[in-house]
Short mmCIF file of C-alpha atoms in Angstrom, two decimals:
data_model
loop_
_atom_site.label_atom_id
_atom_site.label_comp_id
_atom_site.label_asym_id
_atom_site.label_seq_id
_atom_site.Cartn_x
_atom_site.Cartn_y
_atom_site.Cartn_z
CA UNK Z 1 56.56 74.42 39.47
CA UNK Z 2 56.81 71.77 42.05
CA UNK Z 3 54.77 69.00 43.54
CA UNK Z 4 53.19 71.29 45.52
CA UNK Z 5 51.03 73.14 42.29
CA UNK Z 6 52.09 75.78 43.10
CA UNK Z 7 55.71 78.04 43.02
CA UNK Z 8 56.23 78.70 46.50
CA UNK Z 9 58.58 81.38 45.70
CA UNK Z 10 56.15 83.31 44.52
CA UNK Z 11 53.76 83.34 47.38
CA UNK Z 12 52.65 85.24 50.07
CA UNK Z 13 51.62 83.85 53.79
CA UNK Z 14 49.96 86.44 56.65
CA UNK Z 15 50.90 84.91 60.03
CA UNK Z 16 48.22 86.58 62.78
CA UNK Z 17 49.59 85.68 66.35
CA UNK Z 18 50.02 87.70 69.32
CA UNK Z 19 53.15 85.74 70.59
CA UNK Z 20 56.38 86.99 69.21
CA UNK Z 21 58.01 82.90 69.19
CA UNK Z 22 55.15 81.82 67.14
CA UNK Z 23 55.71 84.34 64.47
CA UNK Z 24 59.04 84.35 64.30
CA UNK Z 25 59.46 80.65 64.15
CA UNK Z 26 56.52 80.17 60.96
CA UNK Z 27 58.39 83.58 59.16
CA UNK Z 28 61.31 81.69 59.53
CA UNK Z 29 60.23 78.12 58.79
CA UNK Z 30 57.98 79.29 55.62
CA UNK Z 31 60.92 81.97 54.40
CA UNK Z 32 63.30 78.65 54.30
CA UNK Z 33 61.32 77.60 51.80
CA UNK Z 34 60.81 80.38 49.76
CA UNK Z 35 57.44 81.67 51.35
CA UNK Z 36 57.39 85.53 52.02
CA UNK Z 37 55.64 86.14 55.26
CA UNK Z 38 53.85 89.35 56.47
CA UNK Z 39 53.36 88.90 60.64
CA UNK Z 40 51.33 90.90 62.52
CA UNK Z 41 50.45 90.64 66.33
CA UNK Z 42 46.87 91.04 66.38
CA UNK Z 43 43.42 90.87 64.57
CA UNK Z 44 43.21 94.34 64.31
CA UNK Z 45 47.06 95.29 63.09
CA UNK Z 46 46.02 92.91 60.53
CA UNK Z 47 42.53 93.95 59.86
CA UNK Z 48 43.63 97.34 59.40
CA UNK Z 49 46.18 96.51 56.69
CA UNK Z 50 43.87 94.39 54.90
CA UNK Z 51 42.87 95.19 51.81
CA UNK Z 52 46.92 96.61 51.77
CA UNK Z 53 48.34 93.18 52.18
CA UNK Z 54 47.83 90.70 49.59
CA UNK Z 55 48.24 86.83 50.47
CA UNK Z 56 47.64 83.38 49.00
CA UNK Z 57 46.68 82.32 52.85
CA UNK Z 58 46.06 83.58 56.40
CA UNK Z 59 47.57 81.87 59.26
CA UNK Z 60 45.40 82.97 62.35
CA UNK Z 61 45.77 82.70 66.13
CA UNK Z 62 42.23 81.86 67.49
CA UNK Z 63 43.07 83.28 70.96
CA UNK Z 64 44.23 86.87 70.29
CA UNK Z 65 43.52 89.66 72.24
CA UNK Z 66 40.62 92.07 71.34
CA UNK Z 67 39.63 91.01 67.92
CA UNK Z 68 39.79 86.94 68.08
CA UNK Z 69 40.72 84.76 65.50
CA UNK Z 70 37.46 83.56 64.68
CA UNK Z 71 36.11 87.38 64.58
CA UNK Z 72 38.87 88.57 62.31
CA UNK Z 73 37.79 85.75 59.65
CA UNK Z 74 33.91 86.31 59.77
CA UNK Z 75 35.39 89.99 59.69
CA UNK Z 76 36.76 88.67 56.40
CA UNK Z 77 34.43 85.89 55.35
CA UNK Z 78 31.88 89.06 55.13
CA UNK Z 79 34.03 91.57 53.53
CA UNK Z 80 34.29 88.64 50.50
CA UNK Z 81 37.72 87.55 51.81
CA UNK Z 82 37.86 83.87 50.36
CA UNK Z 83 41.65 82.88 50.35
CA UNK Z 84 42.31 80.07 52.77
CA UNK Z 85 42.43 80.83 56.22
CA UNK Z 86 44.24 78.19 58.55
CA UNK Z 87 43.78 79.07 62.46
CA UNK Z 88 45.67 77.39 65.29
CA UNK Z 89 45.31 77.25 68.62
CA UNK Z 90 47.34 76.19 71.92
CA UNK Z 91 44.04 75.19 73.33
CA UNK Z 92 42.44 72.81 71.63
CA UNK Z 93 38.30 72.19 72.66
CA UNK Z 94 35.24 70.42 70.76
CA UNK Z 95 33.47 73.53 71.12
CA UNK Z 96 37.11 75.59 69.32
CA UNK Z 97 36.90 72.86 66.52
CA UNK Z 98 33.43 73.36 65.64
CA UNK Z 99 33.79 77.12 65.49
CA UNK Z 100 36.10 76.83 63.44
CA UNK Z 101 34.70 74.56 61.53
CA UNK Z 102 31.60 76.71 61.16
CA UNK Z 103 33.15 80.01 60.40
CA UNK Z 104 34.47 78.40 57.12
CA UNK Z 105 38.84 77.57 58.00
CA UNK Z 106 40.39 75.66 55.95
CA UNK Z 107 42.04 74.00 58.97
CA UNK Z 108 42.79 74.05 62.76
CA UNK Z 109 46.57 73.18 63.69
CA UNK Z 110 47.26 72.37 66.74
CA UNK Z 111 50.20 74.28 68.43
CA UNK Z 112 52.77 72.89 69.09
CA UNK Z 113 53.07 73.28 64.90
CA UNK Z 114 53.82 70.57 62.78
CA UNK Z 115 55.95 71.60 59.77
CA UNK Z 116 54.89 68.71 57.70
CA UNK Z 117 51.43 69.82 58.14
CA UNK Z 118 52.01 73.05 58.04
CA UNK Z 119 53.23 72.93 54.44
CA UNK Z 120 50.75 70.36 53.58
CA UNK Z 121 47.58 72.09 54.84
CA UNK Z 122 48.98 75.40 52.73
CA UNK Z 123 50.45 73.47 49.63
CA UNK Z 124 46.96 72.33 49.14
CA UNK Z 125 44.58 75.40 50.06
CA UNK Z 126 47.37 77.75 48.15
CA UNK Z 127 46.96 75.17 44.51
CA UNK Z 128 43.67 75.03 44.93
CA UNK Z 129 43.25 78.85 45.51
CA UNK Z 130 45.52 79.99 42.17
CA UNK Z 131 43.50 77.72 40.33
CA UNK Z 132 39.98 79.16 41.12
CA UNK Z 133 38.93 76.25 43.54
CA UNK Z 134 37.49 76.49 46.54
CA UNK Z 135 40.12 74.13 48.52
CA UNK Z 136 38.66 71.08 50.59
CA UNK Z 137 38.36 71.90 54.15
CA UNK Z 138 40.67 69.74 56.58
CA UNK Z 139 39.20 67.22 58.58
CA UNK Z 140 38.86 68.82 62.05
CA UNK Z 141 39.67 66.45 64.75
#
């Protein structure tokens, strides 16, 4: 185990984001350090394989088309879905933060992505998830 709580080896990140860059750049950043990744390029492709894919987190686009980001985790939030669910956004509001905020994410990153954070934020929500702990959310700001 490393600093982190947590073998990262061993876990499992869902990446929701309708642009192929963005995916390909977390599967790749997160599978360099030993995170397997399950994309998928909308709320609903992911929705629909949901109770099929099992994760330690969700990494969620808010601006998707169809579903949003924010639907697909109140989808989940009411279906008892209570891993951590980061969202992200390119466009960044007071009225995106407090939605998010409200609908219960662990976080909102900002895109561009910050690794640092990036493994931070899920270090932290992943730990606290594997042992039974609702994880603090982020300070949205």
């Amino acid at each position: 185990m490393n600093s982190c709580g947590y073998e990262r080896n061993s876990a499992v990140v869902v990446v929701v984001d309708d642009d192929d860059a963005v995916r390909d750049s977390l599967r790749i950043l997160l599978e360099t350090d030993d995170i397997s990744v399950l994309t998928y390029a909308s709320g609903e492709e992911f929705l629909a394989s949901h109770p099929h894919a099992r994760c330690d987190c969700v990494m969620l686009d808010i601006h998707l088309p169809g579903v949003s980001g924010i639907s697909v985790l109140r989808q989940l939030t009411a279906a008892g879905f209570d891993d951590p669910v980061i969202l992200m956004t390119g466009r960044p509001s007071e009225a995106v933060r407090v939605e998010a905020e409200r609908a219960g994410a662990l976080a909102l990153l900002l895109k561009p992505l910050d690794g640092d954070k990036i493994f931070d934020i899920l270090d932290r929500g992943i730990a606290a998830r594997r042992a039974e702990q609702k994880p603090e959310p982020d300070r949205f700001h």
